[in-house]
Each structure stands twice: as C-alpha cells, then as structure tokens.
Amino acid sequence: RFSSLPKKSAPKLKVTPESIKKKKTIVHRKMPIKQTYMVIGYIAADRRSEDSYVFDIIQAILGRGISGRLFDEIRTKRGLGYDVGCHYSDNRHYGFIASYVTTDKDKTSLAKKIILEQFQNIDDISVQDLKDAKAYIEGEFALHNEDTMNRADNLGFFDYVDDAKMFSDYIKKVKKVTVADIRRVKEKYLRPDAYTQIVLDQKE
C-alpha cells in the first residue's frame, strides 16, 4: 500500500535549550472561577541527563500521594487545599518539576511559603526516606508496565529519547541515587529565587 511513496529523511528538529533560571517569574491571571489554582516550578533535567533519576526521587518524596511531603504539610496538617501534588515532566529536550495546589485565595501566600520550603528542604532526608522513595518508584514502575500498552508506550518513549534499552536500566539508575546527588541537584536547579509561579484566581 505504501511502497510507491517517496522516501524522505526526517527533518532535523531545531531545539534551543532553556537555561536554568536566575530569577523568579510570577504570572497572575483573574478568571471566573471560585478557587485559586497555583503552580510553582523550576526548570529541571531532561531525560537524557543522569540528573533525571534524581528528579524522579525528588518527585516521589514531595508528591507520592498522601504520603508525599506536600500533601502532608498542606492538606493533612493545615487543611490549606484539596488537590495537592508534585509533577516532574521529563522529555528528550526539556524537563521541569512543579508543585500544584488548589486552595482559597486568602491561603495562597501560606501555601506558597510551604511549597518553597519543601523544595529547599528536599535534601533533609534520612537513608530510610531515600529507600522508601526508591521502593515507591520501583513498585509504581512495575505495576504500570504490567499493562502491555503502557509498556509499549514507555519503550517508545525511551527509544525516542535515546535508546529503548533505557527502559531496562531505569530502576538500576534510580537505585544508584544518593543523598549527595539530591543535594547537588538541589543546588544546581532549585535555587531559592529562580522559580516560576502561576496563579489563577477569582475576579473581584
């Protein structure tokens, strides 16, 4: 069916790497909504970097459901918001890590303070904390990839990034992450005044 189609080389993708930010950016929008939605994040390593596995650990510590630090500090202890979490987006040419929260307008400042503190305190972990994060990632990875569609999707993703063999090495790389790696990555990427904040809240 496709034998008559002419062969062509895939066009080269022009990518301009985004450098690590040196100052904060704040975007505030008013919308016809009842609650405030806030996201605070940082530029992070792309999946080709060894630092990406460190960010997987950071994401697990901060945002693994009700056991994550952000959920515990913002929702469980203080009741500041309902939807709370942390997301690490890794790709071939970019990466970012961000915390999000849905809260009331008058609680935004406190929620922001806690989120920034949690990013800056990410290296304050015990050996057991690190083991727990690794076990969580390993379990989620195994369960997710029991589904053949998910497995194929992940194999395709790693092949796009560099090599499908990265799939087989993923857990091995995660297990190699140390507390020293977390401290190093924090100093490099999670600078106190180099975050981006996006806030959507109700019109007056």
PDB file of C-alpha atoms in Angstrom:
ATOM      1  CA  ARG A   1       0.000   0.000   0.000  1.00  0.00           C
ATOM      2  CA  PHE A   2       2.782   2.441   0.824  1.00  0.00           C
ATOM      3  CA  SER A   3       5.523   1.156  -1.498  1.00  0.00           C
ATOM      4  CA  SER A   4       5.008   3.947  -4.027  1.00  0.00           C
ATOM      5  CA  LEU A   5       5.514   6.730  -1.510  1.00  0.00           C
ATOM      6  CA  PRO A   6       8.819   8.594  -1.971  1.00  0.00           C
ATOM      7  CA  LYS A   7      11.436   8.171   0.730  1.00  0.00           C
ATOM      8  CA  LYS A   8      12.470  11.231   2.696  1.00  0.00           C
ATOM      9  CA  SER A   9      14.764  11.930   5.606  1.00  0.00           C
ATOM     10  CA  ALA A  10      13.076  13.130   8.745  1.00  0.00           C
ATOM     11  CA  PRO A  11      13.579  16.885   9.184  1.00  0.00           C
ATOM     12  CA  LYS A  12      16.007  17.834  11.916  1.00  0.00           C
ATOM     13  CA  LEU A  13      14.329  19.376  14.907  1.00  0.00           C
ATOM     14  CA  LYS A  14      15.816  22.702  15.904  1.00  0.00           C
ATOM     15  CA  VAL A  15      15.878  22.980  19.657  1.00  0.00           C
ATOM     16  CA  THR A  16      17.042  25.914  21.746  1.00  0.00           C
ATOM     17  CA  PRO A  17      17.991  24.582  25.202  1.00  0.00           C
ATOM     18  CA  GLU A  18      16.413  26.532  28.035  1.00  0.00           C
ATOM     19  CA  SER A  19      18.994  27.602  30.577  1.00  0.00           C
ATOM     20  CA  ILE A  20      18.434  27.381  34.321  1.00  0.00           C
ATOM     21  CA  LYS A  21      16.636  30.483  35.522  1.00  0.00           C
ATOM     22  CA  LYS A  22      18.466  33.063  37.628  1.00  0.00           C
ATOM     23  CA  LYS A  23      15.421  34.995  38.822  1.00  0.00           C
ATOM     24  CA  LYS A  24      11.789  34.313  39.611  1.00  0.00           C
ATOM     25  CA  THR A  25       8.850  34.795  37.261  1.00  0.00           C
ATOM     26  CA  ILE A  26       5.322  35.356  38.555  1.00  0.00           C
ATOM     27  CA  VAL A  27       2.225  35.204  36.346  1.00  0.00           C
ATOM     28  CA  HIS A  28      -1.143  36.175  37.847  1.00  0.00           C
ATOM     29  CA  ARG A  29      -4.453  35.833  35.998  1.00  0.00           C
ATOM     30  CA  LYS A  30      -8.028  36.603  37.032  1.00  0.00           C
ATOM     31  CA  MET A  31     -10.721  34.237  35.799  1.00  0.00           C
ATOM     32  CA  PRO A  32     -14.395  33.426  36.505  1.00  0.00           C
ATOM     33  CA  ILE A  33     -13.524  30.640  38.959  1.00  0.00           C
ATOM     34  CA  LYS A  34     -14.316  30.003  42.615  1.00  0.00           C
ATOM     35  CA  GLN A  35     -10.969  28.722  43.870  1.00  0.00           C
ATOM     36  CA  THR A  36      -7.339  29.654  43.390  1.00  0.00           C
ATOM     37  CA  TYR A  37      -5.074  27.423  41.339  1.00  0.00           C
ATOM     38  CA  MET A  38      -1.358  27.805  41.884  1.00  0.00           C
ATOM     39  CA  VAL A  39       1.674  26.126  40.332  1.00  0.00           C
ATOM     40  CA  ILE A  40       5.286  26.732  41.397  1.00  0.00           C
ATOM     41  CA  GLY A  41       8.072  25.102  39.454  1.00  0.00           C
ATOM     42  CA  TYR A  42      11.650  25.014  38.258  1.00  0.00           C
ATOM     43  CA  ILE A  43      13.473  24.081  35.077  1.00  0.00           C
ATOM     44  CA  ALA A  44      14.805  20.546  35.574  1.00  0.00           C
ATOM     45  CA  ALA A  45      16.950  17.957  33.802  1.00  0.00           C
ATOM     46  CA  ASP A  46      15.750  16.316  30.615  1.00  0.00           C
ATOM     47  CA  ARG A  47      15.553  12.511  30.440  1.00  0.00           C
ATOM     48  CA  ARG A  48      18.914  12.186  28.696  1.00  0.00           C
ATOM     49  CA  SER A  49      20.628  13.513  31.819  1.00  0.00           C
ATOM     50  CA  GLU A  50      21.654  11.329  34.759  1.00  0.00           C
ATOM     51  CA  ASP A  51      20.103  14.040  36.945  1.00  0.00           C
ATOM     52  CA  SER A  52      16.665  12.992  35.684  1.00  0.00           C
ATOM     53  CA  TYR A  53      16.737   9.974  38.001  1.00  0.00           C
ATOM     54  CA  VAL A  54      17.427  12.277  40.921  1.00  0.00           C
ATOM     55  CA  PHE A  55      14.361  14.302  39.989  1.00  0.00           C
ATOM     56  CA  ASP A  56      12.318  11.101  39.982  1.00  0.00           C
ATOM     57  CA  ILE A  57      13.352  10.650  43.621  1.00  0.00           C
ATOM     58  CA  ILE A  58      12.557  14.288  44.454  1.00  0.00           C
ATOM     59  CA  GLN A  59       9.126  13.941  42.889  1.00  0.00           C
ATOM     60  CA  ALA A  60       8.499  10.762  44.871  1.00  0.00           C
ATOM     61  CA  ILE A  61       9.466  12.422  48.157  1.00  0.00           C
ATOM     62  CA  LEU A  62       7.329  15.507  47.584  1.00  0.00           C
ATOM     63  CA  GLY A  63       4.361  14.139  45.702  1.00  0.00           C
ATOM     64  CA  ARG A  64       3.661  10.438  46.167  1.00  0.00           C
ATOM     65  CA  GLY A  65       0.010  10.840  47.044  1.00  0.00           C
ATOM     66  CA  ILE A  66      -0.998  11.169  50.697  1.00  0.00           C
ATOM     67  CA  SER A  67       2.481  10.009  51.733  1.00  0.00           C
ATOM     68  CA  GLY A  68       4.202  12.897  49.984  1.00  0.00           C
ATOM     69  CA  ARG A  69       5.590  15.791  51.975  1.00  0.00           C
ATOM     70  CA  LEU A  70       3.481  18.380  50.156  1.00  0.00           C
ATOM     71  CA  PHE A  71       0.200  16.585  50.794  1.00  0.00           C
ATOM     72  CA  ASP A  72       1.153  16.049  54.424  1.00  0.00           C
ATOM     73  CA  GLU A  73       2.159  19.663  55.102  1.00  0.00           C
ATOM     74  CA  ILE A  74      -0.502  21.466  53.063  1.00  0.00           C
ATOM     75  CA  ARG A  75      -3.587  19.272  53.345  1.00  0.00           C
ATOM     76  CA  THR A  76      -3.193  16.835  56.241  1.00  0.00           C
ATOM     77  CA  LYS A  77      -1.622  19.169  58.808  1.00  0.00           C
ATOM     78  CA  ARG A  78      -3.120  22.525  57.797  1.00  0.00           C
ATOM     79  CA  GLY A  79      -6.113  21.878  55.550  1.00  0.00           C
ATOM     80  CA  LEU A  80      -4.994  24.577  53.126  1.00  0.00           C
ATOM     81  CA  GLY A  81      -6.054  22.827  49.948  1.00  0.00           C
ATOM     82  CA  TYR A  82      -7.679  19.770  48.471  1.00  0.00           C
ATOM     83  CA  ASP A  83      -5.711  18.969  45.320  1.00  0.00           C
ATOM     84  CA  VAL A  84      -2.001  18.975  46.177  1.00  0.00           C
ATOM     85  CA  GLY A  85       0.929  17.332  44.467  1.00  0.00           C
ATOM     86  CA  CYS A  86       4.190  17.438  42.568  1.00  0.00           C
ATOM     87  CA  HIS A  87       4.870  16.623  38.922  1.00  0.00           C
ATOM     88  CA  TYR A  88       8.168  16.014  37.133  1.00  0.00           C
ATOM     89  CA  SER A  89       7.974  16.244  33.339  1.00  0.00           C
ATOM     90  CA  ASP A  90      10.909  14.658  31.545  1.00  0.00           C
ATOM     91  CA  ASN A  91      11.471  14.700  27.828  1.00  0.00           C
ATOM     92  CA  ARG A  92      14.242  14.480  25.273  1.00  0.00           C
ATOM     93  CA  HIS A  93      14.850  18.216  25.096  1.00  0.00           C
ATOM     94  CA  TYR A  94      13.402  19.675  28.292  1.00  0.00           C
ATOM     95  CA  GLY A  95      12.412  18.998  31.855  1.00  0.00           C
ATOM     96  CA  PHE A  96      10.546  20.784  34.629  1.00  0.00           C
ATOM     97  CA  ILE A  97       9.379  19.991  38.131  1.00  0.00           C
ATOM     98  CA  ALA A  98       6.406  21.738  39.672  1.00  0.00           C
ATOM     99  CA  SER A  99       4.163  21.678  42.696  1.00  0.00           C
ATOM    100  CA  TYR A 100       0.469  22.484  42.378  1.00  0.00           C
ATOM    101  CA  VAL A 101      -2.320  23.272  44.814  1.00  0.00           C
ATOM    102  CA  THR A 102      -5.987  24.211  44.680  1.00  0.00           C
ATOM    103  CA  THR A 103      -6.818  26.480  47.604  1.00  0.00           C
ATOM    104  CA  ASP A 104      -8.733  29.561  48.760  1.00  0.00           C
ATOM    105  CA  LYS A 105      -7.420  32.965  47.750  1.00  0.00           C
ATOM    106  CA  ASP A 106      -6.583  34.011  51.312  1.00  0.00           C
ATOM    107  CA  LYS A 107      -4.498  30.844  51.833  1.00  0.00           C
ATOM    108  CA  THR A 108      -2.321  31.236  48.745  1.00  0.00           C
ATOM    109  CA  SER A 109       0.561  33.022  50.468  1.00  0.00           C
ATOM    110  CA  LEU A 110       0.932  30.377  53.167  1.00  0.00           C
ATOM    111  CA  ALA A 111       0.658  27.555  50.636  1.00  0.00           C
ATOM    112  CA  LYS A 112       3.374  29.190  48.536  1.00  0.00           C
ATOM    113  CA  LYS A 113       5.633  29.561  51.572  1.00  0.00           C
ATOM    114  CA  ILE A 114       5.275  25.866  52.400  1.00  0.00           C
ATOM    115  CA  ILE A 115       5.896  24.745  48.809  1.00  0.00           C
ATOM    116  CA  LEU A 116       9.093  26.779  48.523  1.00  0.00           C
ATOM    117  CA  GLU A 117      10.272  25.495  51.916  1.00  0.00           C
ATOM    118  CA  GLN A 118       9.680  21.901  50.826  1.00  0.00           C
ATOM    119  CA  PHE A 119      11.759  22.377  47.691  1.00  0.00           C
ATOM    120  CA  GLN A 120      14.583  23.934  49.703  1.00  0.00           C
ATOM    121  CA  ASN A 121      14.402  21.217  52.383  1.00  0.00           C
ATOM    122  CA  ILE A 122      14.382  18.338  49.890  1.00  0.00           C
ATOM    123  CA  ASP A 123      17.913  17.300  50.882  1.00  0.00           C
ATOM    124  CA  ASP A 124      16.893  16.984  54.528  1.00  0.00           C
ATOM    125  CA  ILE A 125      16.186  13.268  54.256  1.00  0.00           C
ATOM    126  CA  SER A 126      17.287  10.129  56.010  1.00  0.00           C
ATOM    127  CA  VAL A 127      18.617   6.970  54.408  1.00  0.00           C
ATOM    128  CA  GLN A 128      15.221   5.383  55.133  1.00  0.00           C
ATOM    129  CA  ASP A 129      13.404   8.252  53.366  1.00  0.00           C
ATOM    130  CA  LEU A 130      15.536   7.608  50.304  1.00  0.00           C
ATOM    131  CA  LYS A 131      14.870   3.858  50.445  1.00  0.00           C
ATOM    132  CA  ASP A 132      11.126   4.474  50.733  1.00  0.00           C
ATOM    133  CA  ALA A 133      11.160   6.774  47.688  1.00  0.00           C
ATOM    134  CA  LYS A 134      13.075   4.200  45.629  1.00  0.00           C
ATOM    135  CA  ALA A 135      10.716   1.409  46.679  1.00  0.00           C
ATOM    136  CA  TYR A 136       7.732   3.557  45.696  1.00  0.00           C
ATOM    137  CA  ILE A 137       9.175   4.266  42.238  1.00  0.00           C
ATOM    138  CA  GLU A 138      10.068   0.612  41.680  1.00  0.00           C
ATOM    139  CA  GLY A 139       6.590  -0.542  42.669  1.00  0.00           C
ATOM    140  CA  GLU A 140       4.821   2.048  40.516  1.00  0.00           C
ATOM    141  CA  PHE A 141       7.055   1.231  37.552  1.00  0.00           C
ATOM    142  CA  ALA A 142       6.359  -2.491  37.832  1.00  0.00           C
ATOM    143  CA  LEU A 143       2.596  -2.066  38.196  1.00  0.00           C
ATOM    144  CA  HIS A 144       2.364   0.481  35.396  1.00  0.00           C
ATOM    145  CA  ASN A 145       4.239  -1.738  32.972  1.00  0.00           C
ATOM    146  CA  GLU A 146       2.133  -4.837  33.618  1.00  0.00           C
ATOM    147  CA  ASP A 147      -0.187  -3.281  31.048  1.00  0.00           C
ATOM    148  CA  THR A 148       1.198  -4.055  27.577  1.00  0.00           C
ATOM    149  CA  MET A 149       0.067  -0.708  26.168  1.00  0.00           C
ATOM    150  CA  ASN A 150       1.886   1.186  28.919  1.00  0.00           C
ATOM    151  CA  ARG A 151       4.961  -0.961  28.389  1.00  0.00           C
ATOM    152  CA  ALA A 152       4.969  -0.288  24.651  1.00  0.00           C
ATOM    153  CA  ASP A 153       4.440   3.418  25.299  1.00  0.00           C
ATOM    154  CA  ASN A 154       7.423   3.533  27.671  1.00  0.00           C
ATOM    155  CA  LEU A 155       9.647   1.586  25.280  1.00  0.00           C
ATOM    156  CA  GLY A 156       8.733   4.016  22.510  1.00  0.00           C
ATOM    157  CA  PHE A 157       9.429   6.985  24.779  1.00  0.00           C
ATOM    158  CA  PHE A 158      12.894   5.776  25.787  1.00  0.00           C
ATOM    159  CA  ASP A 159      13.711   4.932  22.170  1.00  0.00           C
ATOM    160  CA  TYR A 160      12.717   8.480  21.196  1.00  0.00           C
ATOM    161  CA  VAL A 161      14.840   9.940  23.985  1.00  0.00           C
ATOM    162  CA  ASP A 162      17.914   7.876  23.117  1.00  0.00           C
ATOM    163  CA  ASP A 163      17.623   4.089  23.269  1.00  0.00           C
ATOM    164  CA  ALA A 164      14.877   1.642  24.231  1.00  0.00           C
ATOM    165  CA  LYS A 165      17.441  -0.096  26.446  1.00  0.00           C
ATOM    166  CA  MET A 166      16.948   2.776  28.896  1.00  0.00           C
ATOM    167  CA  PHE A 167      13.730   1.024  29.880  1.00  0.00           C
ATOM    168  CA  SER A 168      15.639  -1.975  31.245  1.00  0.00           C
ATOM    169  CA  ASP A 169      18.141   0.244  33.049  1.00  0.00           C
ATOM    170  CA  TYR A 170      15.616   2.626  34.589  1.00  0.00           C
ATOM    171  CA  ILE A 171      15.264   1.055  38.047  1.00  0.00           C
ATOM    172  CA  LYS A 172      19.019   0.393  38.224  1.00  0.00           C
ATOM    173  CA  LYS A 173      19.653   4.103  37.686  1.00  0.00           C
ATOM    174  CA  VAL A 174      17.055   5.096  40.290  1.00  0.00           C
ATOM    175  CA  LYS A 175      18.626   2.768  42.859  1.00  0.00           C
ATOM    176  CA  LYS A 176      22.018   4.452  42.389  1.00  0.00           C
ATOM    177  CA  VAL A 177      20.760   7.877  43.512  1.00  0.00           C
ATOM    178  CA  THR A 178      22.314   9.072  46.775  1.00  0.00           C
ATOM    179  CA  VAL A 179      21.549  11.833  49.261  1.00  0.00           C
ATOM    180  CA  ALA A 180      24.632  13.623  47.906  1.00  0.00           C
ATOM    181  CA  ASP A 181      23.054  13.534  44.426  1.00  0.00           C
ATOM    182  CA  ILE A 182      19.904  15.160  45.780  1.00  0.00           C
ATOM    183  CA  ARG A 183      21.926  17.925  47.432  1.00  0.00           C
ATOM    184  CA  ARG A 184      23.909  18.534  44.250  1.00  0.00           C
ATOM    185  CA  VAL A 185      20.798  18.698  42.068  1.00  0.00           C
ATOM    186  CA  LYS A 186      19.058  20.990  44.540  1.00  0.00           C
ATOM    187  CA  GLU A 187      21.969  23.461  44.436  1.00  0.00           C
ATOM    188  CA  LYS A 188      22.088  23.346  40.635  1.00  0.00           C
ATOM    189  CA  TYR A 189      18.386  23.589  39.744  1.00  0.00           C
ATOM    190  CA  LEU A 190      16.244  24.505  42.765  1.00  0.00           C
ATOM    191  CA  ARG A 191      17.589  27.949  43.512  1.00  0.00           C
ATOM    192  CA  PRO A 192      15.520  29.844  46.124  1.00  0.00           C
ATOM    193  CA  ASP A 193      14.703  32.854  43.909  1.00  0.00           C
ATOM    194  CA  ALA A 194      14.697  31.184  40.486  1.00  0.00           C
ATOM    195  CA  TYR A 195      11.227  29.655  40.345  1.00  0.00           C
ATOM    196  CA  THR A 196       8.188  30.302  38.164  1.00  0.00           C
ATOM    197  CA  GLN A 197       4.820  30.867  39.826  1.00  0.00           C
ATOM    198  CA  ILE A 198       1.482  30.809  38.023  1.00  0.00           C
ATOM    199  CA  VAL A 199      -1.681  31.813  39.886  1.00  0.00           C
ATOM    200  CA  LEU A 200      -5.247  31.734  38.603  1.00  0.00           C
ATOM    201  CA  ASP A 201      -7.874  33.145  40.927  1.00  0.00           C
ATOM    202  CA  GLN A 202     -11.329  34.664  41.045  1.00  0.00           C
ATOM    203  CA  LYS A 203     -12.163  38.004  39.537  1.00  0.00           C
ATOM    204  CA  GLU A 204     -13.138  40.633  42.110  1.00  0.00           C
TER     205      GLU A 204
END
